[in-house]
Amino acid sequence: MTGWKYFNTPFSEPNTVVFRVLGDGAIESCLATRHDVQEWIAQGNTPEPADE
Amino acid sequence: MALPYTFATQPTGNVPASYLDSNFAAVQIQGTQAIVATGVANTYVATPADALSPSYAAYRNRGFYVSFPANNTGPSTINFSGLGAANIYKISGGSATTSLAANDIIANAPYLLVCNGTDFVITVSSSSVLPQNRLDNVSGAVYQLDVAATTDNAFFADRWLMLTQTASVTPSVLSAPETGYASGIRVTQTQVAAQRFGFQQTVESVNCLDLRSQTVSFSPRVRISNSQAIRYAILAWTGTADTMGASRDTVLDWTSSSYTAGGFFIASNLTVVAVGSSTPSANTWTTLPAISGTCPAGMNNLLVFVWTEGTAAQNVTLDFDYMACNAGGTPYFYEPRPYQQELDICSRYHPVVPWNTATNAGGIYLGQAFSATQALVQIPLDVPSRIPITGVTVTGTSNMNLTNSSGGFITPSSIVFNFSRIKSVALVVIVGAGLTAGNATSLGVANTGTNQKFVFTGAEL
C-alpha cells in the first residue's frame, strides 16, 4: 500500500483530495479531512505533493 | 334488534318481563366481556364474570377482550369457564387457524379474541403493535462491501463494523445457515496469535432519539465453533450526533474485565446501557439471553456490540444470523425485510456501485474530458447517501473503459474522488492520453470485467 498523495483538479481547492493504491491494487481516494488521514498526518506523515 | 327495544315506545303501562330479557340478551350479544386471563405461558385460563355455558358452540363469533399474564412462546390454548382448552389461532397467510408464534401474545397487552365455535382467533395480530427492530442488515444479507481480511475499525458487511484486538480477521457470507434463516455472517479468527474480536452497529441518530430515557433490549443469535463466552452490549453515544469519528472504535482496553466506560470501553461520551455474557454450546445456534437497560437522556446514537470475551484461537469462527434490538424489555425476532428494502436502507450508509458484465450489474456513466488525460464523470446514487460522501475505493480499474471522441475505448489508469452531493458523486478518471478537452465521454465496464466496483465512503456510521 502506498502513502497518501494529493490529487488536484480544476474543480476543487488544491490539496483537499488525497489518494493511495491499496495492496490489492484498488485505488482509495477521499477528502484529506477524513479522520484516518488526519490521524496519519498527526503521526508525522505528510502526503506527497500532487502531480503538476 | 334496535335498542332500546321497548322503553321508548311503551312509556306507560306494564312492561312484560320478557321484554327485559330480550333487552339483556341483546346487550349480551352485542357486547363483549373484559377478562384478565390467568394461567401460564401458552396455557391460559379465562374466568369471565358471565360464565360461558354450555359450550363454545353457543359463542360462535362472540368477542372477548382479554389480557394475558405472560408472553406466549409458541402455540397456545385458553380455557374459558372450564369448558376445556381451546386453541388460540391467528389469521395469517390466508388461514384463520394459524398457530401462534412466540411473542404473538405480549403479557398484559389487550387483545380481542373471537370464538369460532370451537377455538378462538386473535383478530388483531400482535405483530402490528410490536416495537420495530432498530438495527439494519440483522442477518448480513446485504454484503456489498465484500471485503476479505478485515482490520480493526473497518466495515465488513453493510452497517457492521469489525473491531479486533490485534490484527485482521476474515468475514464471509453464510447462505441459509439454519432453518428459518436465509443468511448469516461468519467471522474467522485467522491469526496465529489468539485475539478478541467482535462486530458493532451504530443506529443513526434520527432513528433512535425517541429511545432517550427509554428501555431498550438486545439479543443476538450467534454460533461459535468452540463454546467460549460471548459478550454483548448496548451502548449509547452522547457526543455530537452521527459524528463518532475515531471514537467509533468503542474499545479502550480489550483485556479489561470492567465493562464500563473508561474500563473496557472508551471513557468519553459513551454510556454502557447494558452488558451480557453467555457461553453457547460449540457449533450451536443460540439466541443469547436478552439484555436491557435505560438509555441516557443525552443519547444521540444507540450502538450494539458483540464480541469474544476471551481471546479466540486461530480458526475459531463466530457467526450471527439475527440481531434483535428494540424499545422495551423484550427483544423480538421478526421476519427479515425484503432484500431490496434492506439494500436500499444500507445504501444510505454504504453506497456501492458493483460492475459485473456477467450479471449486467452497474451502469454507463457520462462525463466530460477537461484535458487530454482527465475527465470528470458523474456517478448517480440509487439511494441518496446519509451525508455527501467524501471518498471512494475503486477496484478493477483495468477492466473499465472510457470512450474517446472517435468511439474508441481507453483503459483508465486511475479513478479519484473529486466532490459529491447526496445524490451523485463526481470522479476524475485519468488515462494516459487520447481525450479531447471539452468532449463528452462515458465510463463503462469492459466485456472481460467481472469484479469492478465503487465503494463510496463517508456516509457510514
Coordinates of C-alpha atoms in Angstrom, one line a residue:
Chain A
M1 CA 0.0 0.0 0.0
T2 CA 1.3 3.4 -1.0
G3 CA 1.2 6.5 1.2
W4 CA -1.3 9.2 0.7
K5 CA -0.7 11.7 -2.2
Y6 CA -2.6 14.8 -3.0
F7 CA -4.7 15.0 -6.2
N8 CA -5.6 18.4 -7.6
T9 CA -8.2 19.2 -10.2
P10 CA -9.7 22.5 -11.5
F11 CA -12.9 21.7 -9.7
S12 CA -11.7 21.8 -6.1
E13 CA -9.4 23.7 -3.9
P14 CA -5.7 22.5 -4.0
N15 CA -4.7 19.8 -1.6
T16 CA -8.2 18.8 -0.5
V17 CA -8.2 15.3 -2.0
V18 CA -5.8 12.5 -1.4
F19 CA -5.4 9.1 -2.9
R20 CA -3.4 5.9 -2.5
V21 CA -3.1 2.5 -4.0
L22 CA -4.0 -0.4 -1.7
G23 CA -2.3 -3.8 -1.6
D24 CA -4.9 -5.4 -3.9
G25 CA -4.5 -2.7 -6.5
A26 CA -7.6 -0.8 -5.6
I27 CA -7.4 2.9 -5.6
E28 CA -8.7 4.7 -2.5
S29 CA -9.3 8.4 -2.5
C30 CA -11.0 10.8 -0.2
L31 CA -11.1 14.3 1.3
A32 CA -7.9 15.0 3.2
T33 CA -10.0 15.9 6.2
R34 CA -11.1 12.3 6.8
H35 CA -10.3 11.3 10.4
D36 CA -7.9 8.4 9.4
V37 CA -6.0 10.7 7.1
Q38 CA -5.7 13.3 9.7
E39 CA -4.5 10.7 12.2
W40 CA -1.9 9.5 9.7
I41 CA -0.8 13.1 9.3
A42 CA -0.8 13.6 13.1
Q43 CA 1.6 10.7 13.3
G44 CA 4.2 12.8 11.4
N45 CA 3.4 11.8 7.9
T46 CA 2.9 14.1 5.0
P47 CA 1.0 13.4 1.8
E48 CA 3.1 13.5 -1.4
P49 CA 2.6 16.7 -3.4
A50 CA 0.2 16.4 -6.3
D51 CA 1.5 16.0 -9.8
E52 CA 1.9 19.2 -11.7
Chain B
M1 CA -82.5 -5.7 17.2
A2 CA -82.6 -2.0 17.8
L3 CA -82.1 -0.7 21.3
P4 CA -83.9 0.5 23.4
Y5 CA -86.3 -2.3 22.4
T6 CA -89.3 -1.3 24.5
F7 CA -89.0 1.6 26.8
A8 CA -89.0 4.5 24.3
T9 CA -92.1 3.1 22.6
Q10 CA -94.1 2.0 25.6
P11 CA -93.8 4.8 28.2
T12 CA -96.9 3.8 30.0
G13 CA -98.4 0.6 31.3
N14 CA -96.8 -2.5 32.4
V15 CA -93.7 -3.8 30.5
P16 CA -93.6 -7.5 30.1
A17 CA -90.7 -9.1 31.8
S18 CA -89.9 -10.9 28.6
Y19 CA -89.0 -7.6 27.0
L20 CA -86.3 -7.0 29.7
D21 CA -85.0 -10.5 29.0
S22 CA -84.8 -9.6 25.3
N23 CA -83.0 -6.4 26.1
F24 CA -80.4 -8.1 28.3
A25 CA -80.0 -10.8 25.7
A26 CA -79.3 -8.1 23.0
V27 CA -76.8 -6.4 25.2
Q28 CA -75.0 -9.6 25.8
I29 CA -74.9 -10.5 22.2
Q30 CA -73.7 -7.1 21.1
G31 CA -71.3 -6.5 23.9
T32 CA -68.0 -8.1 25.0
Q33 CA -66.6 -9.2 28.3
A34 CA -63.3 -7.8 29.6
I35 CA -61.2 -10.6 31.0
V36 CA -57.9 -10.8 32.8
A37 CA -56.7 -14.3 32.0
T38 CA -54.6 -16.3 34.4
G39 CA -52.5 -19.4 33.8
V40 CA -49.0 -19.7 32.4
A41 CA -47.4 -19.1 29.1
N42 CA -49.1 -21.0 26.3
T43 CA -51.8 -22.4 28.6
Y44 CA -54.1 -19.6 29.6
V45 CA -57.3 -19.6 31.7
A46 CA -60.3 -17.3 31.4
T47 CA -62.9 -16.9 34.1
P48 CA -65.4 -14.4 32.8
A49 CA -67.9 -12.9 35.2
D50 CA -70.7 -14.2 32.9
A51 CA -69.5 -17.8 32.6
L52 CA -69.7 -19.4 29.2
S53 CA -72.3 -22.2 29.0
P54 CA -73.0 -24.8 27.9
S55 CA -70.3 -25.0 25.2
Y56 CA -68.1 -22.9 22.9
A57 CA -70.5 -23.6 20.0
A58 CA -73.0 -21.2 21.6
Y59 CA -70.5 -18.4 21.4
R60 CA -69.6 -18.5 17.7
N61 CA -68.4 -15.1 16.5
R62 CA -68.6 -13.6 20.0
G63 CA -65.7 -11.5 21.1
F64 CA -63.9 -11.2 24.4
Y65 CA -61.3 -8.5 25.4
V66 CA -58.5 -10.5 27.1
S67 CA -55.1 -9.7 28.6
F68 CA -52.7 -12.5 29.3
P69 CA -50.4 -13.0 32.3
A70 CA -47.3 -13.9 30.2
N71 CA -45.9 -13.8 26.7
N72 CA -46.5 -17.0 24.8
T73 CA -43.6 -19.0 23.5
G74 CA -45.5 -20.9 20.8
P75 CA -48.9 -22.4 20.0
S76 CA -51.3 -21.6 22.9
T77 CA -54.7 -22.5 24.3
I78 CA -57.2 -20.8 26.6
N79 CA -59.8 -22.5 28.8
F80 CA -62.9 -20.4 29.2
S81 CA -65.2 -21.2 32.2
G82 CA -63.8 -24.7 32.5
L83 CA -65.2 -25.7 29.0
G84 CA -61.8 -27.1 28.1
A85 CA -58.7 -25.9 26.4
A86 CA -59.4 -24.2 23.1
N87 CA -56.7 -23.2 20.6
I88 CA -55.8 -19.6 20.1
Y89 CA -55.3 -19.0 16.4
K90 CA -54.3 -16.0 14.3
I91 CA -55.3 -15.1 10.8
S92 CA -52.2 -15.4 8.6
G93 CA -51.3 -16.4 5.1
G94 CA -54.9 -16.9 4.1
S95 CA -55.6 -19.2 7.1
A96 CA -57.7 -18.4 10.1
T97 CA -56.3 -21.4 12.1
T98 CA -52.6 -20.4 12.1
S99 CA -50.9 -21.4 15.4
L100 CA -49.3 -18.6 17.3
A101 CA -45.6 -17.9 17.1
A102 CA -43.5 -16.9 20.1
N103 CA -44.5 -13.4 21.4
D104 CA -47.6 -13.1 19.4
I105 CA -49.1 -12.7 22.9
I106 CA -47.4 -10.0 25.0
A107 CA -48.1 -10.0 28.7
N108 CA -50.7 -7.6 29.9
A109 CA -51.5 -6.2 26.4
P110 CA -55.2 -6.2 25.4
Y111 CA -56.4 -8.5 22.7
L112 CA -59.7 -9.2 21.1
L113 CA -60.4 -12.9 21.0
V114 CA -63.3 -14.1 18.8
C115 CA -64.7 -17.6 19.3
N116 CA -65.2 -19.6 16.1
G117 CA -67.5 -22.1 17.8
T118 CA -64.6 -24.4 18.7
D119 CA -61.5 -22.3 19.2
F120 CA -60.5 -18.6 19.4
V121 CA -58.9 -16.3 16.9
I122 CA -56.9 -13.2 17.8
T123 CA -58.3 -10.8 15.3
V124 CA -55.6 -8.1 15.7
S125 CA -52.1 -9.5 15.2
S126 CA -49.8 -8.5 18.0
S127 CA -47.1 -8.0 15.5
S128 CA -48.8 -4.8 14.3
V129 CA -48.1 -3.1 17.6
L130 CA -44.7 -4.5 18.5
P131 CA -41.7 -2.2 18.5
Q132 CA -39.5 -2.3 15.5
N133 CA -36.0 -3.6 15.3
R134 CA -33.6 -0.6 15.4
L135 CA -30.8 -2.4 13.6
D136 CA -30.2 -2.8 9.9
N137 CA -28.9 -5.8 8.0
V138 CA -29.5 -8.0 11.0
S139 CA -28.6 -11.2 9.2
G140 CA -25.8 -9.8 7.0
A141 CA -27.9 -10.4 3.9
V142 CA -26.5 -7.2 2.3
Y143 CA -22.9 -7.7 1.7
Q144 CA -21.9 -5.0 -0.8
L145 CA -18.5 -4.3 0.7
D146 CA -17.4 -7.9 0.2
V147 CA -14.1 -7.5 1.9
A148 CA -11.6 -10.2 2.7
A149 CA -9.4 -9.8 5.8
T150 CA -10.8 -7.0 7.9
T151 CA -8.7 -4.9 10.2
D152 CA -9.7 -3.2 13.3
N153 CA -12.3 -0.4 13.0
A154 CA -13.3 -1.4 9.4
F155 CA -16.6 -2.2 7.9
F156 CA -17.1 -5.7 6.6
A157 CA -20.8 -6.2 5.9
D158 CA -23.1 -3.3 5.3
R159 CA -23.7 -1.4 8.6
W160 CA -21.4 -3.8 10.6
L161 CA -18.1 -2.6 11.9
M162 CA -15.3 -5.0 12.8
L163 CA -13.4 -4.4 15.9
T164 CA -10.3 -6.5 16.6
Q165 CA -7.8 -6.7 19.5
T166 CA -4.6 -7.0 17.5
A167 CA -4.9 -7.9 13.8
S168 CA -7.3 -8.7 11.0
V169 CA -10.0 -11.4 10.9
T170 CA -11.8 -12.7 7.9
P171 CA -15.6 -12.4 7.3
S172 CA -17.6 -14.4 4.9
V173 CA -21.2 -15.0 3.9
L174 CA -23.4 -17.9 5.2
S175 CA -26.3 -19.0 3.0
A176 CA -29.3 -20.4 4.8
P177 CA -27.2 -21.2 7.9
E178 CA -30.2 -22.8 9.7
T179 CA -33.8 -23.5 9.2
G180 CA -35.8 -20.2 9.1
Y181 CA -32.8 -18.0 8.4
A182 CA -31.8 -17.1 4.9
S183 CA -28.4 -15.6 5.5
G184 CA -25.7 -15.0 8.0
I185 CA -22.2 -13.9 8.5
R186 CA -19.1 -15.8 9.6
V187 CA -16.0 -14.2 11.1
T188 CA -13.0 -16.4 11.2
Q189 CA -10.1 -15.6 13.5
T190 CA -7.3 -16.2 11.1
Q191 CA -4.3 -15.0 13.1
V192 CA -1.9 -17.5 14.7
A193 CA -1.9 -15.5 17.9
A194 CA -5.2 -15.7 19.7
Q195 CA -7.1 -12.4 19.9
R196 CA -10.5 -11.0 20.8
F197 CA -12.8 -9.6 18.1
G198 CA -16.4 -8.5 17.6
F199 CA -18.8 -6.5 15.5
Q200 CA -20.7 -3.4 16.2
Q201 CA -23.5 -1.3 14.7
T202 CA -24.4 2.3 15.3
V203 CA -28.0 3.4 14.9
E204 CA -28.4 6.7 13.2
S205 CA -29.5 9.5 15.5
V206 CA -32.7 10.2 13.6
N207 CA -33.7 6.6 14.2
C208 CA -33.1 6.4 17.9
L209 CA -33.6 9.7 19.6
D210 CA -37.1 8.6 20.6
L211 CA -35.3 6.0 22.8
R212 CA -33.8 8.6 25.2
S213 CA -34.7 7.7 28.8
Q214 CA -36.5 4.6 27.4
T215 CA -35.8 0.9 28.0
V216 CA -34.0 -0.8 25.1
S217 CA -33.3 -4.5 24.8
F218 CA -30.9 -6.5 22.7
S219 CA -30.4 -10.2 21.9
P220 CA -28.0 -11.6 19.2
R221 CA -28.4 -15.0 17.7
V222 CA -24.9 -16.4 17.3
R223 CA -22.9 -19.6 16.8
I224 CA -19.3 -20.1 17.9
S225 CA -17.2 -23.0 16.9
N226 CA -15.6 -23.7 20.3
S227 CA -18.0 -22.8 23.1
Q228 CA -16.4 -19.8 24.6
A229 CA -18.0 -16.8 26.3
I230 CA -19.6 -14.2 24.1
R231 CA -20.1 -10.7 25.4
Y232 CA -22.7 -8.3 24.1
A233 CA -23.6 -4.8 25.0
I234 CA -26.0 -1.9 24.4
L235 CA -24.1 1.4 24.3
A236 CA -25.2 5.0 24.0
W237 CA -23.1 7.7 22.3
T238 CA -23.7 11.1 24.0
G239 CA -21.3 13.1 21.9
T240 CA -22.4 15.0 18.8
A241 CA -24.9 13.0 16.8
D242 CA -23.6 10.8 14.0
T243 CA -20.1 12.1 14.4
M244 CA -18.2 9.4 16.3
G245 CA -15.2 9.6 14.1
A246 CA -12.3 7.8 15.6
S247 CA -14.4 7.0 18.7
R248 CA -16.3 4.6 16.5
D249 CA -13.8 2.1 17.9
T250 CA -15.5 1.9 21.3
V251 CA -13.0 -0.5 22.9
L252 CA -10.4 1.1 25.1
D253 CA -8.9 -2.0 26.7
W254 CA -9.7 -5.4 25.3
T255 CA -8.1 -7.1 28.4
S256 CA -10.2 -5.2 30.9
S257 CA -13.0 -7.2 32.7
S258 CA -14.6 -4.0 33.8
Y259 CA -17.2 -3.5 31.2
T260 CA -17.7 0.2 31.9
A261 CA -16.8 3.5 30.1
G262 CA -13.2 4.0 31.0
G263 CA -12.7 0.3 31.6
F264 CA -13.2 -1.9 28.6
F265 CA -14.9 0.9 26.7
I266 CA -13.7 4.3 25.9
A267 CA -14.4 6.9 28.6
S268 CA -15.7 9.9 26.7
N269 CA -19.2 10.4 25.5
L270 CA -20.1 6.8 25.9
T271 CA -22.6 5.2 28.3
V272 CA -22.8 1.5 28.8
V273 CA -26.6 0.8 28.9
A274 CA -26.4 -3.0 29.4
V275 CA -23.8 -5.8 29.1
G276 CA -24.4 -9.5 29.0
S277 CA -22.3 -12.7 28.8
S278 CA -23.3 -16.2 27.7
T279 CA -21.4 -19.3 26.6
P280 CA -23.2 -21.2 23.9
S281 CA -22.5 -24.8 23.1
A282 CA -20.0 -25.3 20.4
N283 CA -21.3 -25.1 16.9
T284 CA -24.8 -24.5 18.1
W285 CA -27.0 -21.6 17.0
T286 CA -28.1 -19.8 20.2
T287 CA -30.2 -16.8 20.9
L288 CA -28.3 -15.2 23.7
P289 CA -30.4 -14.1 26.8
A290 CA -31.8 -10.7 26.4
I291 CA -30.2 -7.7 28.0
S292 CA -31.9 -4.4 28.6
G293 CA -31.4 -1.0 30.1
T294 CA -32.4 2.6 30.1
C295 CA -30.8 4.8 27.5
P296 CA -29.4 8.1 28.9
A297 CA -31.4 11.3 28.3
G298 CA -28.5 12.7 26.4
M299 CA -28.1 9.8 24.0
N300 CA -27.5 10.7 20.3
N301 CA -26.7 7.3 18.9
L302 CA -27.5 3.8 20.0
L303 CA -24.9 1.1 19.5
V304 CA -24.8 -2.7 19.9
F305 CA -21.6 -4.7 20.1
V306 CA -21.0 -8.5 20.2
W307 CA -17.5 -9.9 20.9
T308 CA -15.5 -12.8 22.2
E309 CA -15.0 -12.2 25.9
G310 CA -11.7 -14.1 25.9
T311 CA -9.1 -14.5 23.2
A312 CA -10.2 -16.7 20.3
A313 CA -7.6 -19.2 19.0
Q314 CA -6.8 -19.4 15.3
N315 CA -9.6 -20.7 13.1
V316 CA -12.3 -20.1 15.7
T317 CA -15.4 -18.9 13.9
L318 CA -18.1 -16.6 15.3
D319 CA -21.3 -16.5 13.3
F320 CA -24.5 -14.4 13.5
D321 CA -27.8 -14.6 11.6
Y322 CA -30.0 -12.3 13.6
M323 CA -29.7 -9.3 15.9
A324 CA -32.8 -8.1 17.7
C325 CA -32.8 -4.6 19.3
N326 CA -35.9 -2.7 20.1
A327 CA -37.7 -0.5 22.6
G328 CA -38.9 -2.3 25.7
G329 CA -37.6 -5.1 27.8
T330 CA -38.2 -7.9 25.3
P331 CA -36.2 -8.2 22.0
Y332 CA -38.3 -9.6 19.2
F333 CA -37.3 -11.7 16.2
Y334 CA -39.1 -10.6 13.1
E335 CA -39.3 -11.9 9.6
P336 CA -36.5 -10.2 7.7
R337 CA -37.1 -7.3 5.5
P338 CA -37.3 -7.9 1.7
Y339 CA -33.7 -7.8 0.3
Q340 CA -34.3 -4.8 -1.9
Q341 CA -35.6 -2.8 1.0
E342 CA -32.7 -3.8 3.2
L343 CA -30.3 -3.0 0.3
D344 CA -31.8 0.5 -0.1
I345 CA -31.5 1.1 3.7
C346 CA -27.9 0.0 3.7
S347 CA -27.1 2.1 0.7
R348 CA -27.9 5.2 2.7
Y349 CA -24.7 4.4 4.6
H350 CA -22.7 2.4 2.1
P351 CA -23.4 3.5 -1.5
V352 CA -21.8 0.8 -3.7
V353 CA -21.8 0.5 -7.4
P354 CA -20.9 -3.0 -8.5
W355 CA -20.0 -3.7 -12.1
N356 CA -20.2 -7.2 -13.4
T357 CA -20.7 -7.9 -17.1
A358 CA -21.8 -11.5 -16.2
T359 CA -24.8 -10.1 -14.2
N360 CA -25.2 -6.8 -16.1
A361 CA -24.6 -5.0 -12.8
G362 CA -23.5 -1.4 -12.9
G363 CA -24.1 1.2 -15.5
I364 CA -22.7 3.6 -18.0
Y365 CA -21.8 7.0 -16.6
L366 CA -21.5 10.2 -18.6
G367 CA -18.7 12.8 -18.2
Q368 CA -16.7 15.4 -20.0
A369 CA -13.0 15.5 -20.7
F370 CA -11.2 18.5 -19.3
S371 CA -7.8 17.7 -20.6
A372 CA -6.1 15.0 -22.8
T373 CA -5.7 12.7 -19.8
Q374 CA -8.6 13.5 -17.4
A375 CA -12.4 13.5 -17.5
L376 CA -14.9 14.4 -14.8
V377 CA -17.6 11.6 -14.7
Q378 CA -20.8 11.8 -12.7
I379 CA -22.0 8.7 -10.8
P380 CA -25.6 9.0 -9.7
L381 CA -26.5 7.2 -6.5
D382 CA -29.6 4.9 -6.5
V383 CA -30.3 5.9 -2.9
P384 CA -29.3 9.4 -1.5
S385 CA -26.4 9.0 0.9
R386 CA -26.9 9.9 4.5
I387 CA -24.5 12.9 4.0
P388 CA -22.4 13.8 1.0
I389 CA -19.8 11.0 0.6
T390 CA -16.2 12.0 1.0
G391 CA -14.3 9.2 -0.7
V392 CA -14.3 6.2 -2.9
T393 CA -12.4 2.9 -3.2
V394 CA -12.3 1.7 -6.8
T395 CA -11.4 -1.9 -7.7
G396 CA -10.9 -3.3 -11.1
T397 CA -9.9 -0.1 -12.8
S398 CA -8.1 -2.0 -15.5
N399 CA -11.4 -3.6 -16.5
M400 CA -13.1 -0.3 -17.0
N401 CA -13.0 1.8 -20.1
L402 CA -13.6 5.4 -21.1
T403 CA -14.8 6.4 -24.5
N404 CA -12.9 8.9 -26.6
S405 CA -14.3 11.3 -29.2
S406 CA -13.7 8.8 -32.1
G407 CA -15.6 6.0 -30.5
G408 CA -12.6 4.1 -29.1
F409 CA -12.1 2.9 -25.6
I410 CA -9.3 3.9 -23.2
T411 CA -8.4 2.0 -20.1
P412 CA -8.2 4.3 -17.1
S413 CA -5.0 4.3 -15.0
S414 CA -6.7 5.7 -12.0
I415 CA -10.1 7.0 -10.8
V416 CA -10.2 9.5 -8.0
F417 CA -12.9 11.1 -5.9
N418 CA -13.5 14.8 -6.5
F419 CA -16.7 16.1 -5.0
S420 CA -20.2 14.9 -4.2
R421 CA -23.8 15.7 -3.3
I422 CA -26.1 13.2 -1.6
K423 CA -27.5 12.1 -4.9
S424 CA -24.3 11.9 -7.0
V425 CA -20.6 11.8 -7.0
A426 CA -18.1 13.4 -9.3
L427 CA -15.0 11.3 -10.0
V428 CA -11.9 12.2 -12.1
V429 CA -11.0 9.4 -14.5
I430 CA -7.3 9.5 -15.5
V431 CA -6.0 8.0 -18.7
G432 CA -2.5 8.1 -20.4
A433 CA -3.7 10.0 -23.4
G434 CA -6.4 10.2 -26.0
L435 CA -9.1 12.5 -24.6
T436 CA -10.1 15.9 -26.1
A437 CA -10.8 18.6 -23.6
G438 CA -14.4 19.7 -23.8
N439 CA -15.7 16.5 -25.4
A440 CA -18.3 14.2 -23.8
T441 CA -17.2 10.8 -22.7
S442 CA -18.7 7.8 -20.8
L443 CA -17.3 5.4 -18.3
G444 CA -18.3 1.7 -18.6
V445 CA -17.0 -1.7 -17.9
A446 CA -15.1 -3.8 -20.4
N447 CA -16.5 -7.1 -21.6
T448 CA -14.0 -9.0 -19.6
G449 CA -14.8 -7.2 -16.4
T450 CA -16.3 -9.2 -13.6
N451 CA -15.1 -7.7 -10.4
Q452 CA -15.2 -3.9 -10.5
K453 CA -16.9 -1.7 -8.0
F454 CA -17.0 1.7 -6.5
V455 CA -17.4 1.7 -2.7
F456 CA -18.2 5.2 -1.6
T457 CA -17.2 6.2 1.9
G458 CA -18.0 8.9 4.4
A459 CA -21.7 8.3 5.0
E460 CA -21.2 5.2 7.2
L461 CA -21.8 5.2 10.9

